[in-house]
N, CA, C and O of each residue as an XYZ file, in Angstrom:
264
protein
N     -27.376     78.481     42.315
C     -28.225     79.661     42.391
C     -29.544     79.353     41.681
O     -29.540     78.899     40.537
N     -30.648     79.594     42.338
C     -31.949     79.352     41.721
C     -32.302     80.506     40.793
O     -31.682     81.567     40.854
N     -33.289     80.302     39.940
C     -33.687     81.351     38.990
C     -34.223     82.580     39.709
O     -34.134     83.687     39.178
N     -34.781     82.407     40.917
C     -35.280     83.552     41.679
C     -34.155     84.409     42.242
O     -34.347     85.592     42.524
N     -32.970     83.801     42.405
C     -31.834     84.520     42.966
C     -31.047     85.287     41.906
O     -30.183     86.095     42.247
N     -31.327     85.049     40.644
C     -30.580     85.692     39.575
C     -30.914     87.176     39.505
O     -32.033     87.598     39.797
N     -29.928     87.940     39.114
C     -30.096     89.367     38.954
C     -31.051     89.647     37.802
O     -30.883     89.112     36.707
N     -32.047     90.483     38.050
C     -32.988     90.873     37.007
C     -32.692     92.308     36.628
O     -32.590     93.181     37.490
N     -32.558     92.547     35.349
C     -32.288     93.889     34.847
C     -33.512     94.416     34.116
O     -34.177     93.685     33.382
N     -33.799     95.683     34.324
C     -34.964     96.326     33.711
C     -34.494     97.408     32.755
O     -33.665     98.243     33.119
N     -35.014     97.399     31.541
C     -34.721     98.461     30.591
C     -35.601     99.668     30.911
O     -36.546     99.557     31.691
N     -35.301    100.800     30.323
C     -35.970    102.061     30.661
C     -37.495    101.976     30.511
O     -38.224    102.526     31.336
N     -37.974    101.306     29.489
C     -39.421    101.200     29.293
C     -40.117    100.523     30.464
O     -41.195    100.943     30.885
N     -39.496     99.475     30.985
C     -40.067     98.761     32.129
C     -39.978     99.601     33.402
O     -40.885     99.571     34.234
N     -38.875    100.356     33.554
C     -38.730    101.233     34.722
C     -39.811    102.314     34.686
O     -40.401    102.638     35.716
N     -40.065    102.861     33.523
C     -41.123    103.869     33.365
C     -42.479    103.253     33.725
O     -43.276    103.863     34.438
N     -42.728    102.049     33.228
C     -43.997    101.358     33.497
C     -44.173    101.096     35.000
O     -45.252    101.323     35.547
N     -43.133    100.626     35.653
C     -43.207    100.277     37.075
C     -43.359    101.511     37.957
O     -44.149    101.514     38.901
N     -42.596    102.560     37.646
C     -42.587    103.737     38.523
C     -43.654    104.763     38.158
O     -44.096    105.527     39.017
N     -44.069    104.790     36.907
C     -45.003    105.818     36.464
C     -44.335    107.166     36.249
O     -45.009    108.189     36.128
N     -43.006    107.163     36.202
C     -42.227    108.390     36.021
C     -41.653    108.392     34.614
O     -41.227    107.350     34.116
N     -41.639    109.539     33.976
C     -41.122    109.653     32.620
C     -39.602    109.559     32.553
O     -38.901    109.714     33.554
N     -39.120    109.303     31.347
C     -37.686    109.123     31.105
C     -36.872    110.349     31.520
O     -35.847    110.210     32.187
N     -37.312    111.533     31.137
C     -36.586    112.756     31.474
C     -36.495    112.942     32.983
O     -35.447    113.322     33.504
N     -37.587    112.678     33.678
C     -37.598    112.816     35.139
C     -36.680    111.793     35.788
O     -35.972    112.116     36.741
N     -36.683    110.563     35.284
C     -35.804    109.533     35.834
C     -34.353    109.981     35.736
O     -33.612    109.897     36.715
N     -33.939    110.454     34.566
C     -32.546    110.869     34.399
C     -32.228    112.122     35.216
O     -31.099    112.289     35.678
N     -33.197    112.985     35.392
C     -33.001    114.153     36.247
C     -32.801    113.729     37.696
O     -31.929    114.257     38.387
N     -33.608    112.779     38.156
C     -33.478    112.268     39.522
C     -32.140    111.560     39.731
O     -31.556    111.648     40.811
N     -31.654    110.866     38.714
C     -30.344    110.218     38.806
C     -29.267    111.277     39.010
O     -28.390    111.120     39.860
N     -29.332    112.345     38.236
C     -28.351    113.433     38.377
C     -28.382    114.041     39.772
O     -27.350    114.465     40.292
N     -29.573    114.085     40.382
C     -29.732    114.640     41.728
C     -29.375    113.629     42.817
O     -29.364    113.966     44.001
N     -29.084    112.397     42.417
C     -28.784    111.352     43.394
C     -30.014    110.809     44.089
O     -29.923    110.262     45.188
N     -31.181    110.959     43.441
C     -32.441    110.563     44.069
C     -33.092    109.353     43.403
O     -34.222    108.993     43.736
N     -32.386    108.727     42.469
C     -32.886    107.523     41.796
C     -31.681    106.629     41.530
O     -30.584    107.132     41.284
N     -31.867    105.306     41.574
C     -30.737    104.393     41.365
C     -30.056    104.597     40.011
O     -30.707    104.852     38.998
N     -28.746    104.477     40.024
C     -27.957    104.559     38.796
C     -28.167    103.288     37.972
O     -28.280    102.199     38.535
N     -28.219    103.417     36.660
C     -28.298    102.220     35.821
C     -26.917    101.570     35.698
O     -25.895    102.171     36.027
N     -26.918    100.334     35.220
C     -25.673     99.641     34.910
C     -25.552     99.536     33.394
O     -26.547     99.344     32.695
N     -24.348     99.660     32.902
C     -24.113     99.572     31.461
C     -24.131     98.101     31.061
O     -23.427     97.282     31.652
N     -24.938     97.767     30.055
C     -25.020     96.388     29.581
C     -24.560     96.263     28.132
O     -24.579     95.174     27.559
N     -24.155     97.361     27.557
C     -23.651     97.380     26.184
C     -23.093     98.748     25.892
O     -23.176     99.643     26.733
N     -22.520     98.931     24.705
C     -21.928    100.227     24.377
C     -22.918    101.391     24.456
O     -22.553    102.508     24.821
N     -24.169    101.112     24.109
C     -25.183    102.169     24.136
C     -26.441    101.726     24.870
O     -27.533    102.223     24.595
N     -26.287    100.785     25.808
C     -27.441    100.262     26.542
C     -27.185    100.266     28.034
O     -26.101     99.923     28.507
N     -28.220    100.668     28.762
C     -28.173    100.586     30.222
C     -29.441     99.899     30.714
O     -30.439     99.807     29.999
N     -29.376     99.425     31.944
C     -30.536     98.805     32.587
C     -30.409     99.049     34.081
O     -29.344     99.407     34.583
N     -31.511     98.848     34.772
C     -31.534     99.038     36.225
C     -31.717     97.689     36.880
O     -32.433     96.827     36.369
N     -31.059     97.510     38.023
C     -31.266     96.298     38.814
C     -32.679     96.368     39.399
O     -33.065     97.379     39.985
N     -33.431     95.308     39.238
C     -34.816     95.304     39.717
C     -34.877     95.529     41.227
O     -35.781     96.205     41.718
N     -33.921     94.967     41.963
C     -33.952     95.165     43.415
C     -33.681     96.620     43.799
O     -34.212     97.099     44.801
N     -32.859     97.334     43.015
C     -32.624     98.760     43.276
C     -33.903     99.570     43.056
O     -34.235    100.449     43.852
N     -34.611     99.270     41.979
C     -35.850     99.986     41.665
C     -36.913     99.660     42.719
O     -37.625    100.554     43.175
N     -37.022     98.399     43.103
C     -38.015     98.012     44.122
C     -37.714     98.647     45.473
O     -38.631     99.058     46.185
N     -36.436     98.728     45.829
C     -36.059     99.396     47.083
C     -36.427    100.862     47.016
O     -36.948    101.416     47.984
N     -36.164    101.500     45.884
C     -36.503    102.919     45.700
C     -38.014    103.106     45.834
O     -38.470    104.046     46.484
N     -38.790    102.210     45.219
C     -40.252    102.304     45.280
C     -40.785    102.107     46.696
O     -41.815    102.679     47.052
N     -40.104    101.313     47.497
C     -40.594    101.036     48.844
C     -40.276    102.154     49.846
O     -40.735    102.107     50.988
N     -39.500    103.151     49.430
C     -39.149    104.267     50.314
C     -40.243    105.329     50.261
O     -40.452    105.933     49.209
N     -40.945    105.573     51.365
C     -42.053    106.536     51.377
C     -41.641    107.958     50.978
O     -42.485    108.745     50.548
N     -40.373    108.289     51.114
C     -39.915    109.639     50.729
C     -40.029    109.872     49.234
O     -39.972    111.017     48.785
N     -40.189    108.811     48.453
C     -40.269    108.948     47.002
C     -41.701    109.027     46.502
O     -41.921    109.206     45.304
N     -42.683    108.896     47.392
C     -44.082    108.890     46.966
C     -44.499    110.165     46.257
O     -45.349    110.120     45.368
N     -43.928    111.292     46.624
C     -44.316    112.536     45.967
C     -43.838    112.600     44.522
O     -44.286    113.465     43.769
N     -42.939    111.705     44.117
C     -42.430    111.691     42.756
C     -43.228    110.781     41.849
O     -43.151    110.879     40.624
N     -44.006    109.881     42.471
C     -44.734    108.866     41.685
C     -46.098    109.384     41.292
O     -46.858    108.678     40.629
């Protein structure tokens, strides 16, 4: 597996930076099923798969949220 094929995980700060959406809104959208679920990476840590966030960003239906 090449380094480009490896799974990239994004912490909340990077997700906020990439999407331009605040933390509260991100978690609200997750509850509504309108934003990708994070994966647990520790007892009190979560992260998002970069490909999930990029797919979400590429969907024109989400433009009104950005």
